[in-house]
mmCIF file of C-alpha atoms and ligand atoms in Angstrom:
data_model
loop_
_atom_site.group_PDB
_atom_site.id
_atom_site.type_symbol
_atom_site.label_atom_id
_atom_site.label_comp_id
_atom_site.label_asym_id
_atom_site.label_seq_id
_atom_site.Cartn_x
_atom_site.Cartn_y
_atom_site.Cartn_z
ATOM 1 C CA UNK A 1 -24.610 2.895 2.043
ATOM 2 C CA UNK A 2 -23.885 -0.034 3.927
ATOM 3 C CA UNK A 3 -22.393 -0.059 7.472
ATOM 4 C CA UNK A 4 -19.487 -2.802 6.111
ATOM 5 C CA UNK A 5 -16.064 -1.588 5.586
ATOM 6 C CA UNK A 6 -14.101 -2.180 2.689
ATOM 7 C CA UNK A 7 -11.212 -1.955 1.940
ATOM 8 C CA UNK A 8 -8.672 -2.320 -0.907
ATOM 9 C CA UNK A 9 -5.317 -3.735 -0.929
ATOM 10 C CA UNK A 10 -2.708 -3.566 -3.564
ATOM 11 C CA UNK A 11 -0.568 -6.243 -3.930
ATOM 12 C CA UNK A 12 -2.093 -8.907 -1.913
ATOM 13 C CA UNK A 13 -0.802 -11.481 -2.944
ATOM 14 C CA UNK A 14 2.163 -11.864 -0.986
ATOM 15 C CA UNK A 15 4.369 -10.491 1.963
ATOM 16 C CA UNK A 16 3.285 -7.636 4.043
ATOM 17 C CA UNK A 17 0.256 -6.931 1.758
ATOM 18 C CA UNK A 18 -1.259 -10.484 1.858
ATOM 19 C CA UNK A 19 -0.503 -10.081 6.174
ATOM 20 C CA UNK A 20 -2.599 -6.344 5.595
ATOM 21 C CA UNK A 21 -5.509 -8.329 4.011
ATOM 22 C CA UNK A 22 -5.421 -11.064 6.639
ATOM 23 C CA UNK A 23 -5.128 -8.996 9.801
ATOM 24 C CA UNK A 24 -8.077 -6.449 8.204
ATOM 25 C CA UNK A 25 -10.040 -9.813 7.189
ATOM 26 C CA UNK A 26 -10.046 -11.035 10.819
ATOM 27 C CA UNK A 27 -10.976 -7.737 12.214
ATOM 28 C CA UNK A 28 -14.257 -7.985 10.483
ATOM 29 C CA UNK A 29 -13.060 -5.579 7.125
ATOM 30 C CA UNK A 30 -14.722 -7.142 3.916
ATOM 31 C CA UNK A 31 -11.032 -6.835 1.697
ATOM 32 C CA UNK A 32 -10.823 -6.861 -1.849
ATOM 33 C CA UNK A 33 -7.031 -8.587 -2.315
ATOM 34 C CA UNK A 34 -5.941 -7.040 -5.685
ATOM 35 C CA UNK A 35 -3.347 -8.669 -7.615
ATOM 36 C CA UNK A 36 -1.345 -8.394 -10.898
ATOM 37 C CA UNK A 37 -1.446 -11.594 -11.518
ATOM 38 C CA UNK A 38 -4.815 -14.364 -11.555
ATOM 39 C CA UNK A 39 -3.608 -17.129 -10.560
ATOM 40 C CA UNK A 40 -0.949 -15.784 -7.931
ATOM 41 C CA UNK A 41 -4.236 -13.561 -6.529
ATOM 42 C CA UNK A 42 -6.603 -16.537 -6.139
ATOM 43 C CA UNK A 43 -4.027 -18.628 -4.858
ATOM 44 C CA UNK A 44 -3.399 -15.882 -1.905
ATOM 45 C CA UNK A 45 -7.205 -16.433 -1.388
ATOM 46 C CA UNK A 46 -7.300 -19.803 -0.819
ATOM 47 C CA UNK A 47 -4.278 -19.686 1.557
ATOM 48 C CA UNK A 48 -6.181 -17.100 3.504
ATOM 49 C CA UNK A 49 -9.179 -18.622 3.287
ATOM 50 C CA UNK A 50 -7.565 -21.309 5.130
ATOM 51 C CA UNK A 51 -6.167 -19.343 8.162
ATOM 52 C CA UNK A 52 -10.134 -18.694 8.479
ATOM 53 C CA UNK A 53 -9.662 -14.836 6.699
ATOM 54 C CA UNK A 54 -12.499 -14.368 3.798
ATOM 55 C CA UNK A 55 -11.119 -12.060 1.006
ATOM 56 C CA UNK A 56 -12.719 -11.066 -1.816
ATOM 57 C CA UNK A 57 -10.170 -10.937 -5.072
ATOM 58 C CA UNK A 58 -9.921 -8.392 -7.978
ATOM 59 C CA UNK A 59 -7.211 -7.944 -10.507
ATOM 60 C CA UNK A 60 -4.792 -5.170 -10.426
ATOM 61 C CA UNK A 61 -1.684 -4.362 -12.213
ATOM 62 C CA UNK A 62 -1.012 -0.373 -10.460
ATOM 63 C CA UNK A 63 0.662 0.862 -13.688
ATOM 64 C CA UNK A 64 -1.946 -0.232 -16.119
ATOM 65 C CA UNK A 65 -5.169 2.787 -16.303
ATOM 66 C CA UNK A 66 -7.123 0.400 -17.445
ATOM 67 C CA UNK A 67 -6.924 -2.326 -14.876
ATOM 68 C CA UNK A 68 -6.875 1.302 -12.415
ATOM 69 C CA UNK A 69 -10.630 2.106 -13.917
ATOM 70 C CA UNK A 70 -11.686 -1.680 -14.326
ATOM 71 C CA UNK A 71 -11.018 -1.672 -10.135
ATOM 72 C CA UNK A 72 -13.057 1.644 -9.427
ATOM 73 C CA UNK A 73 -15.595 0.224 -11.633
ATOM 74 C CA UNK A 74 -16.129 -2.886 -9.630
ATOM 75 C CA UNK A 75 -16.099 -1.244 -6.416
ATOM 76 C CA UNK A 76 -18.395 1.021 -7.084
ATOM 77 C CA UNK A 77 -20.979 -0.869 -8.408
ATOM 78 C CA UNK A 78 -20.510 -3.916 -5.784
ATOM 79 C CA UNK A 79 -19.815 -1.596 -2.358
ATOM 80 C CA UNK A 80 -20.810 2.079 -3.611
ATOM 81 C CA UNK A 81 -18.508 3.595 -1.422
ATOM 82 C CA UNK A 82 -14.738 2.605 -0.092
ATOM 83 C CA UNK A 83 -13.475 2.935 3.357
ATOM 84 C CA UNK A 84 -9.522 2.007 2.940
ATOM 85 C CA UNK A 85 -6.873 2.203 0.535
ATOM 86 C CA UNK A 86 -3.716 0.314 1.209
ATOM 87 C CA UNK A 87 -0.956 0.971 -1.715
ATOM 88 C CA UNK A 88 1.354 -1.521 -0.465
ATOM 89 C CA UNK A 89 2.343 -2.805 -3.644
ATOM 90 C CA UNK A 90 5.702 -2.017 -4.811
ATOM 91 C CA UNK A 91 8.894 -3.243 -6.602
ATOM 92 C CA UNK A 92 12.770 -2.937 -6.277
ATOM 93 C CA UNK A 93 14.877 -3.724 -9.183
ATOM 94 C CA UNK A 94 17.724 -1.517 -8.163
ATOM 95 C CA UNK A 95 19.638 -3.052 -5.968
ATOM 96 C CA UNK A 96 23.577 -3.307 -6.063
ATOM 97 C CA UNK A 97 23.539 -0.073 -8.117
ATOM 98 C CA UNK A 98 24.095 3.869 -7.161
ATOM 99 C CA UNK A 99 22.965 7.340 -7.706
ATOM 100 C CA UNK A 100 25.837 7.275 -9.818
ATOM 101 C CA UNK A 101 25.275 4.467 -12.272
ATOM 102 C CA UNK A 102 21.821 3.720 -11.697
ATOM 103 C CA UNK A 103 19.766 2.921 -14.995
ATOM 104 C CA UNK A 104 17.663 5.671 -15.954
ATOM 105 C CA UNK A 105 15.173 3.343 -17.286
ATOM 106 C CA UNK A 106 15.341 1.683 -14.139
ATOM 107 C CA UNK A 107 13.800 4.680 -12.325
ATOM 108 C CA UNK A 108 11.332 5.216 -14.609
ATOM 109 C CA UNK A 109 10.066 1.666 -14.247
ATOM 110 C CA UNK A 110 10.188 2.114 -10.235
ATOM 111 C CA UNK A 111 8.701 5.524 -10.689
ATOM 112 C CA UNK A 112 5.901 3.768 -12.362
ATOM 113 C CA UNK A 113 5.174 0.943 -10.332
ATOM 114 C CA UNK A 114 5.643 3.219 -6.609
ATOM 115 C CA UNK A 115 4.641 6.778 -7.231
ATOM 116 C CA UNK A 116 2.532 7.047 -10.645
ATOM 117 C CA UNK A 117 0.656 3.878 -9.828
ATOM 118 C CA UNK A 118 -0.521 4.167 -6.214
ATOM 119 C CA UNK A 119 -1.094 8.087 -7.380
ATOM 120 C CA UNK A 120 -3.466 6.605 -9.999
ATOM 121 C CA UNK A 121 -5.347 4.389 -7.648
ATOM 122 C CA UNK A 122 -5.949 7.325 -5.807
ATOM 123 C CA UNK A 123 -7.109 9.545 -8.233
ATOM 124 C CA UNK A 124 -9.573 6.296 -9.102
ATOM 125 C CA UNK A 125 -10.693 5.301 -5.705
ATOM 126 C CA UNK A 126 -10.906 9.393 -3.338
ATOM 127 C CA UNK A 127 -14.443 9.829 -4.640
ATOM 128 C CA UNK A 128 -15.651 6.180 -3.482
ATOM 129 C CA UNK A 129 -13.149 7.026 0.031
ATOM 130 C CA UNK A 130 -15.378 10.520 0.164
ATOM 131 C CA UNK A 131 -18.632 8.237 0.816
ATOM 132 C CA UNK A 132 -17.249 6.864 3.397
ATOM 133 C CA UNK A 133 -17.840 8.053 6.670
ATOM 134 C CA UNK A 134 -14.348 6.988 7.740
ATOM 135 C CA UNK A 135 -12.101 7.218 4.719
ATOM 136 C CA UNK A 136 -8.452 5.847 4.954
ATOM 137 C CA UNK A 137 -5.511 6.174 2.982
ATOM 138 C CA UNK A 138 -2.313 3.885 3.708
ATOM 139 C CA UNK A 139 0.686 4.443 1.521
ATOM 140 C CA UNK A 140 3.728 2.080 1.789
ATOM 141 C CA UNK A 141 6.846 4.236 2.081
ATOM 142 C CA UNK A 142 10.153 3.168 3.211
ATOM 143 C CA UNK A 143 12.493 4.063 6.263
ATOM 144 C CA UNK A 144 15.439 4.251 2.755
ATOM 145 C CA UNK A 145 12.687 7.243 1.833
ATOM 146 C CA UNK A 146 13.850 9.175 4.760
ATOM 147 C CA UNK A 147 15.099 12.808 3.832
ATOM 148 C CA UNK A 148 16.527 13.270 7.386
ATOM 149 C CA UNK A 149 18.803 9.715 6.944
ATOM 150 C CA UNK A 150 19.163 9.812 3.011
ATOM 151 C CA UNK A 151 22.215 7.469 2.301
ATOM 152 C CA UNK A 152 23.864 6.239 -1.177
ATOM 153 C CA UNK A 153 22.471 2.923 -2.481
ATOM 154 C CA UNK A 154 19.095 1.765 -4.044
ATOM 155 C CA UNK A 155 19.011 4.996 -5.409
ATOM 156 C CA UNK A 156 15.952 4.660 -7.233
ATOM 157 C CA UNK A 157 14.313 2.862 -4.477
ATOM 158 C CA UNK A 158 15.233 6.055 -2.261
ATOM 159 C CA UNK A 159 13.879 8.153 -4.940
ATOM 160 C CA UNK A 160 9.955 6.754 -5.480
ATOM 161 C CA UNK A 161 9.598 6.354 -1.440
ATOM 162 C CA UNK A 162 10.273 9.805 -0.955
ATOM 163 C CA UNK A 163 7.977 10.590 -3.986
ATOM 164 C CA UNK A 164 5.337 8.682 -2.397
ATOM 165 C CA UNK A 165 5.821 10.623 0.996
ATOM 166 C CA UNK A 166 5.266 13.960 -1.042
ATOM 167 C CA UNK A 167 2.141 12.074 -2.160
ATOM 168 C CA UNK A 168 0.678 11.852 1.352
ATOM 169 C CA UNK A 169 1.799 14.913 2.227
ATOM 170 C CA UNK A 170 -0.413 16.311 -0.727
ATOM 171 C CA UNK A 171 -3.385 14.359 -0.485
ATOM 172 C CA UNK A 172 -3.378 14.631 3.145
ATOM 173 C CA UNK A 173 -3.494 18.620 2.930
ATOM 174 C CA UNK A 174 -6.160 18.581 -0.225
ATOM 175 C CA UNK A 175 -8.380 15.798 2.027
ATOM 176 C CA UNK A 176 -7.971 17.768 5.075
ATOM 177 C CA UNK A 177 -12.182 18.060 6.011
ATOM 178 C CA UNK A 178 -12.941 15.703 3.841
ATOM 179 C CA UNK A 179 -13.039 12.880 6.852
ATOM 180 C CA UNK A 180 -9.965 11.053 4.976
ATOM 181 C CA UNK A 181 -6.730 10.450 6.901
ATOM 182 C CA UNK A 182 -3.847 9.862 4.232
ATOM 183 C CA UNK A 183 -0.664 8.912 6.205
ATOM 184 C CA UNK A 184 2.559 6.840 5.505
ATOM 185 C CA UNK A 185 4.440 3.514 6.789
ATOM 186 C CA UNK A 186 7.632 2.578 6.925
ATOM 187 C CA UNK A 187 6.907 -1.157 7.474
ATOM 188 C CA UNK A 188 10.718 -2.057 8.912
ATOM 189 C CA UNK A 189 12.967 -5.223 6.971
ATOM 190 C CA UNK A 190 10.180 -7.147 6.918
ATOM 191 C CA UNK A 191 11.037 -11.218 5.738
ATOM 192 C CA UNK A 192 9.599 -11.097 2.290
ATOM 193 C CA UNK A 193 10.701 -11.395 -0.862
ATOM 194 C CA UNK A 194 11.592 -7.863 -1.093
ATOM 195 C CA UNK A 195 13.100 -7.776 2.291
ATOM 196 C CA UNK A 196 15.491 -10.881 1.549
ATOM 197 C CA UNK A 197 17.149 -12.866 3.541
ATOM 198 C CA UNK A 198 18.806 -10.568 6.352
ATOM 199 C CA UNK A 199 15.355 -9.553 7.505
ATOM 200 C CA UNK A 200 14.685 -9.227 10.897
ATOM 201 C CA UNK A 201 10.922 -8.837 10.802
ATOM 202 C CA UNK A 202 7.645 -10.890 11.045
ATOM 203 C CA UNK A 203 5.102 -10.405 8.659
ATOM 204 C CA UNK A 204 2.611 -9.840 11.522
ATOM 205 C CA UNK A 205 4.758 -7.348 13.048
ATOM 206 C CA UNK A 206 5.292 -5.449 9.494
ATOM 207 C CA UNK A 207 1.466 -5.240 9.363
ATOM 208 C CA UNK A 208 0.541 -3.975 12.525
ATOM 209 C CA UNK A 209 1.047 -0.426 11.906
ATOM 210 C CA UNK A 210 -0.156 -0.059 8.197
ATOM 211 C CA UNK A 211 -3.346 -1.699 9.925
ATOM 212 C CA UNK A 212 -3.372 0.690 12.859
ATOM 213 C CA UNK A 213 -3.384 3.436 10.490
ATOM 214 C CA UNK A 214 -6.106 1.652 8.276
ATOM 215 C CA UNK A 215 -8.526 1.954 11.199
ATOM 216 C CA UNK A 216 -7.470 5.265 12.962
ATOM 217 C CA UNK A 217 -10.320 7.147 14.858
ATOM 218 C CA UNK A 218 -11.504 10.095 13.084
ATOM 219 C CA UNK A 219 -9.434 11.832 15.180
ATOM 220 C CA UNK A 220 -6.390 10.080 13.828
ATOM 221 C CA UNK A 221 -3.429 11.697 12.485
ATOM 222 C CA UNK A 222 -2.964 12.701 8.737
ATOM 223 C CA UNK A 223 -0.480 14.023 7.163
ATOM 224 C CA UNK A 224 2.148 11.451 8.913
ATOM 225 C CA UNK A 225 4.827 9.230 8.567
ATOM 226 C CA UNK A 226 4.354 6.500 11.043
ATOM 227 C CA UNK A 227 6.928 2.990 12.190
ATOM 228 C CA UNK A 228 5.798 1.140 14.842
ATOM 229 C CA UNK A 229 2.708 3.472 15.678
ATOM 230 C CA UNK A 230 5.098 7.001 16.056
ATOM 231 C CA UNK A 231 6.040 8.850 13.920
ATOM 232 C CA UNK A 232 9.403 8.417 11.808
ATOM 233 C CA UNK A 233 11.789 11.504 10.147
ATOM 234 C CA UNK A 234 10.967 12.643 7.098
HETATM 235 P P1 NAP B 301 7.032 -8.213 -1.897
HETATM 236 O O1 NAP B 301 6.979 -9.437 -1.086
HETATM 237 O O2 NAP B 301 8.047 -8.098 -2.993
HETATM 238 O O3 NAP B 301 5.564 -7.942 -2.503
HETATM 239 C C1 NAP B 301 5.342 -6.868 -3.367
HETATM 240 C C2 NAP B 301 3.937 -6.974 -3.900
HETATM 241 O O4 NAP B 301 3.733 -5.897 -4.839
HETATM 242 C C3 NAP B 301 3.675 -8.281 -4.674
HETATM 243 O O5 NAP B 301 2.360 -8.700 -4.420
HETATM 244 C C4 NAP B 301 3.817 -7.839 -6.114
HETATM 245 O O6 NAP B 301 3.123 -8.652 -7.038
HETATM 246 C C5 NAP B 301 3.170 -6.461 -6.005
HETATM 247 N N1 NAP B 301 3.385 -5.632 -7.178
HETATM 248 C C6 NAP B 301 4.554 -5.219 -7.732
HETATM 249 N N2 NAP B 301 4.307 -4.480 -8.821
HETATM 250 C C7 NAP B 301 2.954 -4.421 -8.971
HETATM 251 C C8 NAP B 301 2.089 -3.820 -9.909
HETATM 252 N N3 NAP B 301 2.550 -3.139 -10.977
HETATM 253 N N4 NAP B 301 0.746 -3.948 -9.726
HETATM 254 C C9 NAP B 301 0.268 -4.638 -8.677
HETATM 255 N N5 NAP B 301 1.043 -5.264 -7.773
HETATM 256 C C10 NAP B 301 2.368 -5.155 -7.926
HETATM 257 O O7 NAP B 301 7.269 -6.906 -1.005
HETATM 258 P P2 NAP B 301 7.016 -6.620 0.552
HETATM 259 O O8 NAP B 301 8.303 -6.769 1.252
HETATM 260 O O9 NAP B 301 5.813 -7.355 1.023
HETATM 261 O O10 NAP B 301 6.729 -5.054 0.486
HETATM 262 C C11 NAP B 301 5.441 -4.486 0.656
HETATM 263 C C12 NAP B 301 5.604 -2.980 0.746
HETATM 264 O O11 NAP B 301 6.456 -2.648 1.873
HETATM 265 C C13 NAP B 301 6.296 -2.368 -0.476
HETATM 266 O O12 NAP B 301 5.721 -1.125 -0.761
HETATM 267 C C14 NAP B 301 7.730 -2.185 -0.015
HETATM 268 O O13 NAP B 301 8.388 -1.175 -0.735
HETATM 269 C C15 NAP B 301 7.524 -1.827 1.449
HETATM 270 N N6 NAP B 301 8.683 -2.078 2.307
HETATM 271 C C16 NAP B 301 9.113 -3.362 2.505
HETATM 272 C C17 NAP B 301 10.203 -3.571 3.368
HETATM 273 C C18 NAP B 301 10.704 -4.964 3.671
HETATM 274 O O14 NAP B 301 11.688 -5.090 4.414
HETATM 275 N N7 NAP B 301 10.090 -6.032 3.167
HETATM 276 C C19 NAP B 301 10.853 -2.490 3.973
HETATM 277 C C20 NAP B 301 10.386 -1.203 3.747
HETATM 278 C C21 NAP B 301 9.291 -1.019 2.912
HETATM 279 P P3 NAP B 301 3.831 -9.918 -7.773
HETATM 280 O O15 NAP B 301 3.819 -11.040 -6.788
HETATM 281 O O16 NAP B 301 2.959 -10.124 -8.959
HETATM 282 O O17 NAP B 301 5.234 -9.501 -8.132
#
């Protein structure tokens, strides 16, 4: 095994994800920037390549098994081993709706993309993170998730951030020895797409603590739910 550290990105193409790969690229972290889409991938490349951060590109599409296995495949057989996982990607087609009315259909599309998905690449990618000296887990929650602050609206958004936190909590517990950290961000209103327009954040800002947790010390927290480097209420 190689002394490099690599890590893998979900939904890198844009926003806070493409800011994760940048920020890890400059810190010396060979990143594989996984995208849905070719083209929208490549170009995220380029543009990074530009603001002097080398990324390496693979597709991804987090619901699809097959693009899931393709992925393991490739990093196994390039790297042999994987030292960060960064399930940022995500999407939010439930806005302007509530727990009341909210599509049903709608959930289970969210569900897929935000809890089965990043599951998935989990499932894929923990035996490559258990060669790793260092392993890392990052999962992209939400401070909507929050059980402590639940409120009405985006209900299904609510819904697969919370799922996701149950996901850390899991992994974290069954990885506990295993040298892999598995912890969760709440990134803040970050000015993405997703975050539209009221967004108060910088992408460099909504980065900095998904890549804090990305390079803990091994005697980093897991288990967590982090926003700006403490921890947030459940
Ligand atoms: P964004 O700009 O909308 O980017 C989302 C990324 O996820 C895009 O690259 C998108 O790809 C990708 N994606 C969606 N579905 C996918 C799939 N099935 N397979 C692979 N990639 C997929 O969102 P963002 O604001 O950067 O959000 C990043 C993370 O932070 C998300 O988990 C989000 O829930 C969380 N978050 C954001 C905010 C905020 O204020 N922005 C606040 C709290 C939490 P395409 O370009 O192909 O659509």
């Amino acid at each position: 095994m190689s002394d490099e550290k690599i890590a893998v990105v979900t939904g890198g193409n844009k926003g806070i994800g493409k800011e994760v790969c940048r920020q890890l690229a400059t810190k010396g972290i060979r990143v594989v920037l996984t995208a849905r889409d070719e083209g929208r991938g490549k170009t995220a490349i380029e543009e990074l390549k530009a603001a002097s951060a080398e990324t390496i590109f693979h597709p991804l599409d987090v619901t699809s098994p097959e693009s899931i296995d393709k992925l393991g495949t490739f990093i196994e057989r390039e790297f042999g081993h994987l030292d960060i996982l960064v399930n940022n990607a995500a999407i939010r087609t439930d806005q302007g709706t509530r727990g009341e009315d909210v599509s049903i259909d709608t959930l289970r599309e969210m569900m897929e993309a935000n809890v089965y998905g990043p599951l998935a690449v989990c499932q894929r990618l923990i035996p490559l993170l258990k060669k790793s000296a260092a392993g890392r887990i990052v999962n992209f929650s939400s401070g909507m998730a929050s059980l402590a602050k639940m409120k009405g609206g985006s209900p299904a958004y609510r819904i697969t951030k919370t799922a996701l936190n149950a996901v850390t909590g899991i992994l974290a517990d069954e990885l506990s020895g295993s040298g892999i950290l598995v912890n969760s961000v709440h990134p803040g209103h970050v000015k993405t797409d997703m975050g539209g327009p009221n967004a108060v954040r910088e992408l460099e800002d909504g980065a900095d603590t998904p890549v804090w947790l990305a390079l803990l010390p091994d005697d980093g927290p897991t288990g967590g739910f982090y926003f700006d480097r403490k921890p947030f209420d459940w």
